[in-house]
Coordinates of C-alpha atoms and ligand atoms in Angstrom, one line a residue:
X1 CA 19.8 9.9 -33.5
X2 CA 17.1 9.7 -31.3
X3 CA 14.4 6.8 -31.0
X4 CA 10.9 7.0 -30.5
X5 CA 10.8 5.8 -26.7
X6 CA 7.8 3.7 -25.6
X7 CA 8.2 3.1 -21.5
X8 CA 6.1 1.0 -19.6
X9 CA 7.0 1.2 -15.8
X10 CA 7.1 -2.8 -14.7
X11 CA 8.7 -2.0 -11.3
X12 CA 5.5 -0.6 -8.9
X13 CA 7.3 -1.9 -6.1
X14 CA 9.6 0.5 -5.8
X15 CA 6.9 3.4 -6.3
X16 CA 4.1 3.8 -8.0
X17 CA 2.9 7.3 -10.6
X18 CA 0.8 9.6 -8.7
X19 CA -3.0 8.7 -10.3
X20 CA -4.9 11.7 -11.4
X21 CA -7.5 12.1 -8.8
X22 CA -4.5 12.0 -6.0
X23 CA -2.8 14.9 -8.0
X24 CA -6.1 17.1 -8.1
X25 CA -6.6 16.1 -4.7
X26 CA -3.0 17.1 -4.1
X27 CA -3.3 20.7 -6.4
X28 CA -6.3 21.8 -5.0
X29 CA -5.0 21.7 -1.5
X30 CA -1.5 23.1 -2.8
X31 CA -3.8 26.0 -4.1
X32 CA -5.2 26.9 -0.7
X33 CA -4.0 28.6 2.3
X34 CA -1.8 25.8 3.5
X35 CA -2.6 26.8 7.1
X36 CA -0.8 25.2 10.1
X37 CA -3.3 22.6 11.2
X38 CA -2.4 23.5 14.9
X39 CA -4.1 27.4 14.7
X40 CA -7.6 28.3 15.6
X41 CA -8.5 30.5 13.5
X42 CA -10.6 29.6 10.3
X43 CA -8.3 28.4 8.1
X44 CA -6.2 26.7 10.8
X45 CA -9.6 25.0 11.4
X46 CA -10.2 24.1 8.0
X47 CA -6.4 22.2 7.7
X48 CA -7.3 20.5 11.0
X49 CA -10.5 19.5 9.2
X50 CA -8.3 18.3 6.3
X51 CA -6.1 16.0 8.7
X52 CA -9.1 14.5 10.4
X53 CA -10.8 13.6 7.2
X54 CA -7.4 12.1 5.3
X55 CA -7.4 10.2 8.6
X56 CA -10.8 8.6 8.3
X57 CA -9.9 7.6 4.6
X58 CA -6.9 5.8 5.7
X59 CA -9.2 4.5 9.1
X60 CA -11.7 3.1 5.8
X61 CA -9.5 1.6 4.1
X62 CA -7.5 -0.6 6.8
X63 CA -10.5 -1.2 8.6
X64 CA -9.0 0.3 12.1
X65 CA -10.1 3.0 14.7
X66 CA -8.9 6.8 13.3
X67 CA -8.0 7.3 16.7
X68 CA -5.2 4.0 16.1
X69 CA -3.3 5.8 13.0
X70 CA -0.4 8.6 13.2
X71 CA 1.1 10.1 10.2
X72 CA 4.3 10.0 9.2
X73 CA 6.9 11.0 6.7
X74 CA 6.9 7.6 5.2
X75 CA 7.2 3.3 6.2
X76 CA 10.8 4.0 7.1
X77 CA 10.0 6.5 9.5
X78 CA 7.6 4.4 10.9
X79 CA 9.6 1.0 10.8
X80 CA 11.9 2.4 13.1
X81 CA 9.7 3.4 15.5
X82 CA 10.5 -0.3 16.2
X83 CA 13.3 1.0 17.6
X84 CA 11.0 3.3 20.7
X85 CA 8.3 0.5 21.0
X86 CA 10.9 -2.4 21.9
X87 CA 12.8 -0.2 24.9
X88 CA 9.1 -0.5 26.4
X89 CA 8.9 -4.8 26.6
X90 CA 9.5 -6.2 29.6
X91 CA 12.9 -6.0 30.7
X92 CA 13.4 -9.8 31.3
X93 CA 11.6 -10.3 27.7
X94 CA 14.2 -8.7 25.6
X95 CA 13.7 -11.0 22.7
X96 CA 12.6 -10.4 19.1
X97 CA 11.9 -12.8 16.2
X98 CA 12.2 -11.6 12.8
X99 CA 11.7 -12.6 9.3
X100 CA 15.6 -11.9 7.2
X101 CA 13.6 -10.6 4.3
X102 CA 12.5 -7.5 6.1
X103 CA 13.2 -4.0 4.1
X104 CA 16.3 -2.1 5.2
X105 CA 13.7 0.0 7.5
X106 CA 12.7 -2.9 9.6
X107 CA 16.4 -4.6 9.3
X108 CA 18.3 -1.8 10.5
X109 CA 16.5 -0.4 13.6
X110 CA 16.8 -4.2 14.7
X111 CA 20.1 -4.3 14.2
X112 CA 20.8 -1.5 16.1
X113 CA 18.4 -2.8 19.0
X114 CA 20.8 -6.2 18.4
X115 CA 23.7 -3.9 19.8
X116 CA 21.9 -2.6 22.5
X117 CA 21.6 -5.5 24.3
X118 CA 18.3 -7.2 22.5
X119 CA 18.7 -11.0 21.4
X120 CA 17.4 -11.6 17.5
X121 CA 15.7 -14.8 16.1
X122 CA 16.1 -15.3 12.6
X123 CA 13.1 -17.1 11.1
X124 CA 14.2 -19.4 8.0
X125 CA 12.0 -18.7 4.8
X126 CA 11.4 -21.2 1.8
X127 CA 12.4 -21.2 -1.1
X128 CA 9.4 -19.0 -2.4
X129 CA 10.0 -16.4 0.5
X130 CA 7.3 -18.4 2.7
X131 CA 7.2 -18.5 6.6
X132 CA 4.6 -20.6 8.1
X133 CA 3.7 -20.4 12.0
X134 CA 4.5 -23.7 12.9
X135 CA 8.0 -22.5 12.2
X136 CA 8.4 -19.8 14.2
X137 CA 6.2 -21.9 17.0
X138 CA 9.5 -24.2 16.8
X139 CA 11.9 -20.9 17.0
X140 CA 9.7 -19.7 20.2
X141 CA 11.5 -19.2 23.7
X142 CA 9.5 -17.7 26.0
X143 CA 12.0 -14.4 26.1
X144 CA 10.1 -13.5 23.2
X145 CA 8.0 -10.5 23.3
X146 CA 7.8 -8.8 20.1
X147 CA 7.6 -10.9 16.4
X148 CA 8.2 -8.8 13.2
X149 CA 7.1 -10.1 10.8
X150 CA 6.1 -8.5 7.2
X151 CA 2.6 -9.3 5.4
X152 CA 4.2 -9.0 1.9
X153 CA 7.7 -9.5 0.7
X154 CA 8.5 -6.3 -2.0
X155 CA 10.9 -8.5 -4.1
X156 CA 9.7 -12.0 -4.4
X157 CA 6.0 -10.5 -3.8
X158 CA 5.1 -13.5 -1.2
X159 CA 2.1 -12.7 1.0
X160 CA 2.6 -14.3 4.7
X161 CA -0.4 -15.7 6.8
X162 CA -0.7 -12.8 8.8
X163 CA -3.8 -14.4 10.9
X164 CA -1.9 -16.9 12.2
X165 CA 1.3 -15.7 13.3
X166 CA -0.5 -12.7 15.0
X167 CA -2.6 -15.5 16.6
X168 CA 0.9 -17.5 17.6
X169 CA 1.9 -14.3 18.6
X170 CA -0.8 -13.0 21.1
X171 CA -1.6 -16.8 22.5
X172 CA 2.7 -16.4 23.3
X173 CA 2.0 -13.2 25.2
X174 CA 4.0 -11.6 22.4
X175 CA 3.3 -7.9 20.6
X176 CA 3.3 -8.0 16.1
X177 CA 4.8 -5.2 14.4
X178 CA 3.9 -5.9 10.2
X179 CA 5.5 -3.5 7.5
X180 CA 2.2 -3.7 5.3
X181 CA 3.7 -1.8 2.9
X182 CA 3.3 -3.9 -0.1
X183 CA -0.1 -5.6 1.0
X184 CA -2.3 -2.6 0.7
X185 CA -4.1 -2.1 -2.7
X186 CA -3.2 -5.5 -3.5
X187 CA -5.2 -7.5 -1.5
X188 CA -7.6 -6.6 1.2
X189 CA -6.0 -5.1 4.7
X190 CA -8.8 -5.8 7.7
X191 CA -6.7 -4.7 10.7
X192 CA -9.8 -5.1 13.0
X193 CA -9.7 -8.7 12.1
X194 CA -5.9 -9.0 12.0
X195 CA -5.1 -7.8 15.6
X196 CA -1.9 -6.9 14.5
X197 CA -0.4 -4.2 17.0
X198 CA 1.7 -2.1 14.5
X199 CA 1.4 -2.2 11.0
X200 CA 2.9 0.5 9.0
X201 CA 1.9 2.0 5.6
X202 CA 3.0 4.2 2.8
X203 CA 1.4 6.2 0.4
X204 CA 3.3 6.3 -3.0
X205 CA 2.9 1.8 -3.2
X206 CA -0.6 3.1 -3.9
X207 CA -0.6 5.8 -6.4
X208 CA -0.5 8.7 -3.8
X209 CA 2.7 11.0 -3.0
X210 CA 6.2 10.4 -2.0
X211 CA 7.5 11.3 1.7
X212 CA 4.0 10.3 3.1
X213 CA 3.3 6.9 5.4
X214 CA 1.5 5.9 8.7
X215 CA 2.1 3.9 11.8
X216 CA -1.3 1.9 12.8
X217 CA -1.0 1.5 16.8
X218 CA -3.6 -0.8 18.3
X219 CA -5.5 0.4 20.7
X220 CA -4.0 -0.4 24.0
X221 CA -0.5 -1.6 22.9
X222 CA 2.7 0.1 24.2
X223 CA 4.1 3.1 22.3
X224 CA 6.5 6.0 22.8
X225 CA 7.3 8.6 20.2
X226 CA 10.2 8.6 18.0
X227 CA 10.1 12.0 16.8
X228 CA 9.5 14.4 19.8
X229 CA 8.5 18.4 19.5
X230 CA 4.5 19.9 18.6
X231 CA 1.9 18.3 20.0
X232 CA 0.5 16.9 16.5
X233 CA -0.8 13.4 16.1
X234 CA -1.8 13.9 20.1
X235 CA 1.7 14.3 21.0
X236 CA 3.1 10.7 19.9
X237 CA 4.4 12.5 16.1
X238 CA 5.6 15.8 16.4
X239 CA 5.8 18.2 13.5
X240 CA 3.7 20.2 10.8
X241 CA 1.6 18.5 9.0
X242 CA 1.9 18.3 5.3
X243 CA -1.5 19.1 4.1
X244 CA -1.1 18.4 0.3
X245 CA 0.6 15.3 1.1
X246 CA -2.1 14.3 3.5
X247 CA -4.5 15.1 0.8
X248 CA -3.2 12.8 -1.8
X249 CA -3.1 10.1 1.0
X250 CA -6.5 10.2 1.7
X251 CA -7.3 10.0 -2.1
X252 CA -5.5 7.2 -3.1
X253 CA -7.0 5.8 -0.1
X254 CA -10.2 6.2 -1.4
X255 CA -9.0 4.8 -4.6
X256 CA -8.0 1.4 -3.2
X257 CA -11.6 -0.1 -4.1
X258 CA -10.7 0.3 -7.3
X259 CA -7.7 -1.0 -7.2
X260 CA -9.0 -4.3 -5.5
X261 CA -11.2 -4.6 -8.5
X262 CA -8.5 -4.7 -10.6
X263 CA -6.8 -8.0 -8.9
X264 CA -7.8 -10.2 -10.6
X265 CA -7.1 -9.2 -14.1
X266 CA -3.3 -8.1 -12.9
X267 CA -3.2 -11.6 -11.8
X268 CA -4.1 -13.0 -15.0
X269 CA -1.8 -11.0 -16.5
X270 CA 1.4 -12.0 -14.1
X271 CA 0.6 -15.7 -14.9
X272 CA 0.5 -15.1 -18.9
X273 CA 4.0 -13.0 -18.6
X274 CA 5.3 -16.0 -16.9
X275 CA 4.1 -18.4 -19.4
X276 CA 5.3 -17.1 -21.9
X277 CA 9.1 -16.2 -19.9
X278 CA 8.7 -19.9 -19.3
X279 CA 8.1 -20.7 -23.0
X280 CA 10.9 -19.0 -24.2
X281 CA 13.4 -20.1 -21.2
X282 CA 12.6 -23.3 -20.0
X283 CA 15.2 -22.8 -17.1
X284 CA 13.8 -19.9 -15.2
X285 CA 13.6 -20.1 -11.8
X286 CA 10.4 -18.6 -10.4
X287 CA 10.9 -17.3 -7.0
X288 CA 7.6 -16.1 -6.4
X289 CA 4.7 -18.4 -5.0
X290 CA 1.6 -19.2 -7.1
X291 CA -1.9 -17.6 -7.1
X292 CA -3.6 -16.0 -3.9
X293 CA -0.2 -16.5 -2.3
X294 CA 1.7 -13.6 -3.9
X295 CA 1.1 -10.1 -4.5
X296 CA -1.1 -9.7 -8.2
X297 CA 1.5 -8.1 -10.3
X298 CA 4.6 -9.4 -8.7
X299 CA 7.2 -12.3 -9.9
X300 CA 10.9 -12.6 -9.2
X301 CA 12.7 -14.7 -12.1
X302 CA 15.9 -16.1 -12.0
X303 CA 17.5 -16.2 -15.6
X304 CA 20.5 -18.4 -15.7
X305 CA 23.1 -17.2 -18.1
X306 CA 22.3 -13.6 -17.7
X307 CA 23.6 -10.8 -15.8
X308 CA 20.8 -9.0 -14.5
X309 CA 22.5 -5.0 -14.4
X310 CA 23.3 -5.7 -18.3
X311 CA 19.0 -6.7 -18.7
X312 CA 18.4 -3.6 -16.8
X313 CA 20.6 -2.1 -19.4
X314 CA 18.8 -3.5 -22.5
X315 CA 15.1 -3.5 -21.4
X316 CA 15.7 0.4 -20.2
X317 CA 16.8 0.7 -23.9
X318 CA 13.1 -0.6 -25.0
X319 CA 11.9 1.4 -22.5
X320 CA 10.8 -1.4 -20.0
X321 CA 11.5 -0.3 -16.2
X322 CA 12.1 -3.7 -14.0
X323 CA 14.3 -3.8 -11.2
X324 CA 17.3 -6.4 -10.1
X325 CA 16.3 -6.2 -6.3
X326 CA 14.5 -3.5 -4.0
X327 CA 15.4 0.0 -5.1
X328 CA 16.6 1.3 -1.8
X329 CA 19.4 -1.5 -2.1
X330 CA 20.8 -1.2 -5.9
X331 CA 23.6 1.5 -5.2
X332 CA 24.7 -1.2 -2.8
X333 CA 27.6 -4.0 -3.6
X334 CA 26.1 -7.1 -2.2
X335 CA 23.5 -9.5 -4.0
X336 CA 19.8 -9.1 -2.7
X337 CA 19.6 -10.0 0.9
X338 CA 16.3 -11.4 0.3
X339 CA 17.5 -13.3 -2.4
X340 CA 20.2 -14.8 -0.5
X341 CA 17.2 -15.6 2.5
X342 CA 15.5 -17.9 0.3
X343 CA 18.6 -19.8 -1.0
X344 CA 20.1 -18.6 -3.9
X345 CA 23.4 -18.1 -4.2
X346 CA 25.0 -14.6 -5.1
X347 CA 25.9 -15.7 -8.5
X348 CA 21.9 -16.8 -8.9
X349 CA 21.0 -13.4 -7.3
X350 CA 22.7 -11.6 -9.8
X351 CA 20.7 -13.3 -12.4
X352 CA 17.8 -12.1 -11.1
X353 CA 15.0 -9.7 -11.9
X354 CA 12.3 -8.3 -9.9
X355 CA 9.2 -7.4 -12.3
X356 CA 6.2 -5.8 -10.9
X357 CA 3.4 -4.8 -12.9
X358 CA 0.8 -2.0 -12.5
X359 CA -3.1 -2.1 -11.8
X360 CA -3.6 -0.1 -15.0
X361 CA -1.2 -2.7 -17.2
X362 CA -2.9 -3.1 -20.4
X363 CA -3.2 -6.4 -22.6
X364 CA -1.4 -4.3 -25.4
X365 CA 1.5 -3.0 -23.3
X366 CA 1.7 -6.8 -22.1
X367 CA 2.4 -8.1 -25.3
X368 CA 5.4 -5.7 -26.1
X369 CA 6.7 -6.3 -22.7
X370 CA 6.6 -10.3 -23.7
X371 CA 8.0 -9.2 -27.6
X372 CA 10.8 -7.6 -25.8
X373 CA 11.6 -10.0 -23.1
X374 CA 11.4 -12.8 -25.7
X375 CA 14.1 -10.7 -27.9
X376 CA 16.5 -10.3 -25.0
X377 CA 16.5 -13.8 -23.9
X378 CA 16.6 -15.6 -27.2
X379 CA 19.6 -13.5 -28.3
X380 CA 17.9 -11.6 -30.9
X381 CA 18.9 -8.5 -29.6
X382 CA 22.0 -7.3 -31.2
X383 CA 25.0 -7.4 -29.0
X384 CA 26.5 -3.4 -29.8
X385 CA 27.4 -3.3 -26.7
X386 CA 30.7 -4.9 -25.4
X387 CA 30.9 -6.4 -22.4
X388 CA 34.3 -5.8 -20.7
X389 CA 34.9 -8.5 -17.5
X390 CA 36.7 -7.7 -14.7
X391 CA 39.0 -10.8 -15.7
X392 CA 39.7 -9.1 -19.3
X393 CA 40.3 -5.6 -18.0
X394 CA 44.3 -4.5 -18.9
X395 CA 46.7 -1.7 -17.9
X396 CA 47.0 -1.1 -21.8
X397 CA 43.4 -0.4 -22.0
X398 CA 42.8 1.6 -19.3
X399 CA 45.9 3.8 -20.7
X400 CA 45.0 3.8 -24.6
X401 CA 44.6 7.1 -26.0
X402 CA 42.2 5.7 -28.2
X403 CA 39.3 5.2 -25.8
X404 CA 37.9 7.6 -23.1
X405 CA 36.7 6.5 -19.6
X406 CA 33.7 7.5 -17.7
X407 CA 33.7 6.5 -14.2
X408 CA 29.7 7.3 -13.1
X409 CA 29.4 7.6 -9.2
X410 CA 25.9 7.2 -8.0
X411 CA 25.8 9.2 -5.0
X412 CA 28.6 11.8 -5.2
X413 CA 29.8 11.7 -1.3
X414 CA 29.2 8.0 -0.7
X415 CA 32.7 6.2 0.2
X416 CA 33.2 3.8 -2.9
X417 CA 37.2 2.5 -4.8
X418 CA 38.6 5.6 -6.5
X419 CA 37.6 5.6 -10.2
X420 CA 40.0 4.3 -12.7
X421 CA 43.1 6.7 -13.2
X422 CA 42.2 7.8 -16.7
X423 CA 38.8 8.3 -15.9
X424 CA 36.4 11.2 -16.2
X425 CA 33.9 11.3 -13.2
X426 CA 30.1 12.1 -13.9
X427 CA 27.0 11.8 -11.5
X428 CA 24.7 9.4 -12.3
X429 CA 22.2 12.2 -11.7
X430 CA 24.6 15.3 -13.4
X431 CA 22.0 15.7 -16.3
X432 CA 23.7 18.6 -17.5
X433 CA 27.1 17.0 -18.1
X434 CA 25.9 13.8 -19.2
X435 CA 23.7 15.9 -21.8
X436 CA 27.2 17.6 -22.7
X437 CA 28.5 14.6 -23.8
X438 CA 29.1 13.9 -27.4
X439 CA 29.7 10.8 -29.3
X440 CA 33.1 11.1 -30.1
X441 CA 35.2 7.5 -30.2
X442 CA 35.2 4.9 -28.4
X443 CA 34.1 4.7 -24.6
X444 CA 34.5 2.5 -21.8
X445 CA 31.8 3.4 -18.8
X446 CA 32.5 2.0 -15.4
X447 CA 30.4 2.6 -12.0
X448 CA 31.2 0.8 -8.5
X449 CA 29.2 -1.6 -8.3
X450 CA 28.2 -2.9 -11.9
X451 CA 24.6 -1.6 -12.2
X452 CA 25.0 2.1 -13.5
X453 CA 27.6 1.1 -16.5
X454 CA 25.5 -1.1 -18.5
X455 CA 22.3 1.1 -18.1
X456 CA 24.0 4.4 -19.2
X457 CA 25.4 2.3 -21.5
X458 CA 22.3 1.5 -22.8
X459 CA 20.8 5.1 -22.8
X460 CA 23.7 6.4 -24.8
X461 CA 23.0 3.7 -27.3
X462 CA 19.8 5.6 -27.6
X463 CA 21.5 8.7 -28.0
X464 CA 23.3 7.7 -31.2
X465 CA 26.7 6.7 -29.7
X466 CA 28.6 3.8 -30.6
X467 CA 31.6 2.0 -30.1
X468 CA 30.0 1.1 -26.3
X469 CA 31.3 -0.9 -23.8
X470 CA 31.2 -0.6 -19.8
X471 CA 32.9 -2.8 -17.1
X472 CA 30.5 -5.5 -15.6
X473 CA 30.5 -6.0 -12.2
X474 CA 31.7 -2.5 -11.1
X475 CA 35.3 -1.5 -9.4
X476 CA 34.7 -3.5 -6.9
X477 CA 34.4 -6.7 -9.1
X478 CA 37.8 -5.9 -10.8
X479 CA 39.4 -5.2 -7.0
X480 CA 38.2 -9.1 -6.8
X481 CA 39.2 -10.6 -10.3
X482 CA 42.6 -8.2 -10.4
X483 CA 43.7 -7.3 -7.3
X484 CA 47.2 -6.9 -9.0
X485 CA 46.3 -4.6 -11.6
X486 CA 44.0 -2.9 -9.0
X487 CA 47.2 -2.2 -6.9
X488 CA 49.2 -0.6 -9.8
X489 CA 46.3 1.3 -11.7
X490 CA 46.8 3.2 -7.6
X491 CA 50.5 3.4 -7.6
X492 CA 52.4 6.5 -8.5
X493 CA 54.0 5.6 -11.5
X494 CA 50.9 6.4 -13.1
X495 CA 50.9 10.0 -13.4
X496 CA 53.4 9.9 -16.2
X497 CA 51.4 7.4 -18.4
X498 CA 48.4 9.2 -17.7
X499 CA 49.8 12.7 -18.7
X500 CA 51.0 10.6 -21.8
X501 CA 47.3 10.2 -22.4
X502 CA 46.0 13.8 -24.5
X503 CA 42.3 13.6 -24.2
X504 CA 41.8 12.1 -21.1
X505 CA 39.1 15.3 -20.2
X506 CA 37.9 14.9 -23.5
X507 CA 33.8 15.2 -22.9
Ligands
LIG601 N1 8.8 -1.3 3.5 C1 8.7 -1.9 2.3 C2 8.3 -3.3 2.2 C3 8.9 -1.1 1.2 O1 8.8 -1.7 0.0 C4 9.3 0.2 1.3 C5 9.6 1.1 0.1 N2 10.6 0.5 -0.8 C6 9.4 0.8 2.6 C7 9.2 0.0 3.7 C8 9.8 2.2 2.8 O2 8.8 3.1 2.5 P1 9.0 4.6 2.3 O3 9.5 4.8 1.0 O4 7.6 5.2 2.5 O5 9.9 5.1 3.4

């Protein structure tokens, strides 16, 4: 039996939906010639035109020269341009300072500068996410020549003095490179007065399309290309430009006034959804700062007691989309690493949820986010679903006849522990086969990592099955709570129990 679904997206941090002026922007231009922007003739001329004029949105709304911004395919593609603009510091200056609760796109091309022979300040964060400049004043030696240093964080949504550091920075002879990705559209990005030299930007945090970003360059400061080819973006990012997607840039860009306007209602919003988390669990830990000094519709809460992949689980079930960290990170098996930057322990991390509300969040959609939130944590919510531990896993169960296994594997060819014996193997994304499935007994659902079980098992809850229960903590948590059991459910002895088993392919 199927339930009415009401879903309200509460994680805008990971992306944002496309708003409707950016998709007519977006269909009109899809409707066109879709000339390459690099021909002369007319309507070569007229994509060029298209380019120059998504350009001077973007220049408008960062307040910075057009002439200072090249397009890209995204933030990641332009964090690791990090990785062309640092072989260009001074030889003798090969020293960078960087804040631990960078995205994966800044903390990877640093890592691999780490190996080629650059030396890598960690900065220390509080316990809200914050950095201050005297800090990194006291980190300081004078190899330094580049500080990286975010303007907001995307899970604990804490906004960093910007002005200052770059001011540290530049009086230290030293070059900035900021991920602005979560400041724009939630509070106002002047990069004339910033004097940041690299800042980089994407396009669907701010209601525009996917696969979209760009790298500001100051004028004057240091660059080489990462990508090389064409001659687009005046030779420093090669490759055709994607005229729809440039489009919808330039038209949420436009939208961004808007979106300021909006502030300080989101705000007021955040701070009631907190009272009232507060209200109902008087031991949440609130890991985003106060007021001006966080993002609008962000806050990170700690809830002691509770397994944040199983409230994924549940609030997906009431149609509430949250997230337990940043989404480029949950098919991985280690807590948050920003989490873990700002002193929580793993077991704390895993208790945590990362809520981030929209600009267009209505008061009424509010209050059924704070009904349902309320239900979860007070233990109102029925508990139909069983929780299996990796501690209470058995060989008996995983060789009963009289419950089938689904192991779900998030990315098909990424190297995880091989799927329980008497498992069944579906995609998390294998629509069609998990649209086959039938209720049909019970079922035990198991992933690598622990986040996947509990929200499938969740969504099949919705579909009218029953006799639910997944693994928590993943494979990987029983490899750690059983390693005994995990060495014999490998062993070879296995094949006759399993061919014992009759419906092991059972759908
Ligand atoms: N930096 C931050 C802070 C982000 O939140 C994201 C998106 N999760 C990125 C970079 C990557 O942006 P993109 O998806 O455009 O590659």
């Amino acid at each position: 039996m199927f339930r009415l679904r009401r879903s309200i997206n509460c994680d805008h941090n990971a992306t944002t939906p496309v708003s409707l002026g950016v998709r007519k922007a977006m269909v009109k231009e899809l409707a066109g010639s879709q000339a390459n922007a690099s021909t002369p003739y007319r309507e070569g001329r007229k994509a060029a035109f298209l380019v120059s004029q998504a350009r001077l949105a973007l220049a408008k709304a960062l307040t910075a020269e057009p002439e200072s911004l090249i397009f890209t395919s995204g933030a990641t593609e332009a964090n690791n341009c990090l990785r062309t603009i640092a072989k260009l510091l001074p030889s003798d200056r090969r020293t960078i300072i960087y804040n631990p609760m960078e995205h994966p796109s800044v903390l990877e091309p640093l890592k691999l500068l780490g190996s080629e022979g650059f030396t890598l300040i960690e900065a220390k964060p509080d316990c809200l996410g914050r950095i201050e400049a005297d800090h990194l004043r006291e980190l300081w030696t004078v190899q330094v020549s580049l500080l990286v240093m975010m303007a907001a964080n995307n899970e604990t949504g804490t906004f960093y003095d910007l002005k200052a550091i770059v001011r540290l920075a530049h009086e230290r002879g030293a070059l900035v490179f900021s991920d602005m990705v979560q400041a724009l559209g939630k509070t106002r990005v002047d990069l004339g007065a910033l004097e940041v030299d690299y800042a980089s930007f994407s396009a669907h945090k701010i209601y525009g399309p996917k696969g979209i970003g760009v790298l500001y360059i100051r004028p004057g400061a240091p660059f080489a290309p990462l990508i090389v080819g064409g001659s687009q973006e005046s030779g420093l990012r090669a490759g055709t430009e994607c005229l729809h997607n440039l489009a919808g840039f330039g038209q949420a860009c436009r939208e961004i006034p808007g979106l300021l306007e909006k502030i300080p209602d989101l705000r007021r919003r955040k701070e009631h959804f907190i009272d009232q988390i507060k209200a109902e669990l008087p031991t949440v830990r609130i890991n985003t700062p106060s007021g001006e000094e966080s993002q609008p519709g962000t806050v990170s809460l700690t809830l002691a007691g509770f397994e944040n992949s199983h409230l994924l689980g549940q609030l997906d079930y009431h149609g509430l989309e949250v997230a337990a960290g940043s989404a480029c990170r949950t098919g991985a098996n280690e807590p948050s690493h920003v989490l873990l930057a700002i002193g929580l322990s793993p077991e704390e991390a895993r208790s945590t949820l990362r809520v981030s509300f929209g600009h267009n969040l209505t008061d009424g959609q509010l209050k059924y986010v704070i009904s349902i939130f309320k239900m979860i944590l007070s233990g109102r919510e029925s508990g139909a679903i069983t929780v299996v531990r990796p501690g209470e896993l058995t060989e008996e169960l995983v060789f009963s006849k009289n419950i089938s296994i689904i192991h779900i594997k998030r990315y098909p060819k990424f190297k995880g522990p091989s799927p329980l014996p008497t498992s069944r193997v579906i995609a998390l994304g294998d629509k069609v086969a998990w649209e086959a499935l039938k209720p049909s007994g019970p079922l035990l659902l198991t992933c690598d990592v622990g986040y996947d079980a509990p929200i499938m098992a969740w969504s099949l809850k919705r579909r009218g099955f029953k006799e639910l229960s997944f693994l928590a903590a993943g494979l990987w948590g029983l490899k750690i709570a059983q390693p005994d059991l995990w060495t014999r459910l490998r062993s070879a002895d296995n094949y006759a129990l399993i061919k014992a088993r009759d419906h092991i392919d059972a759908p």
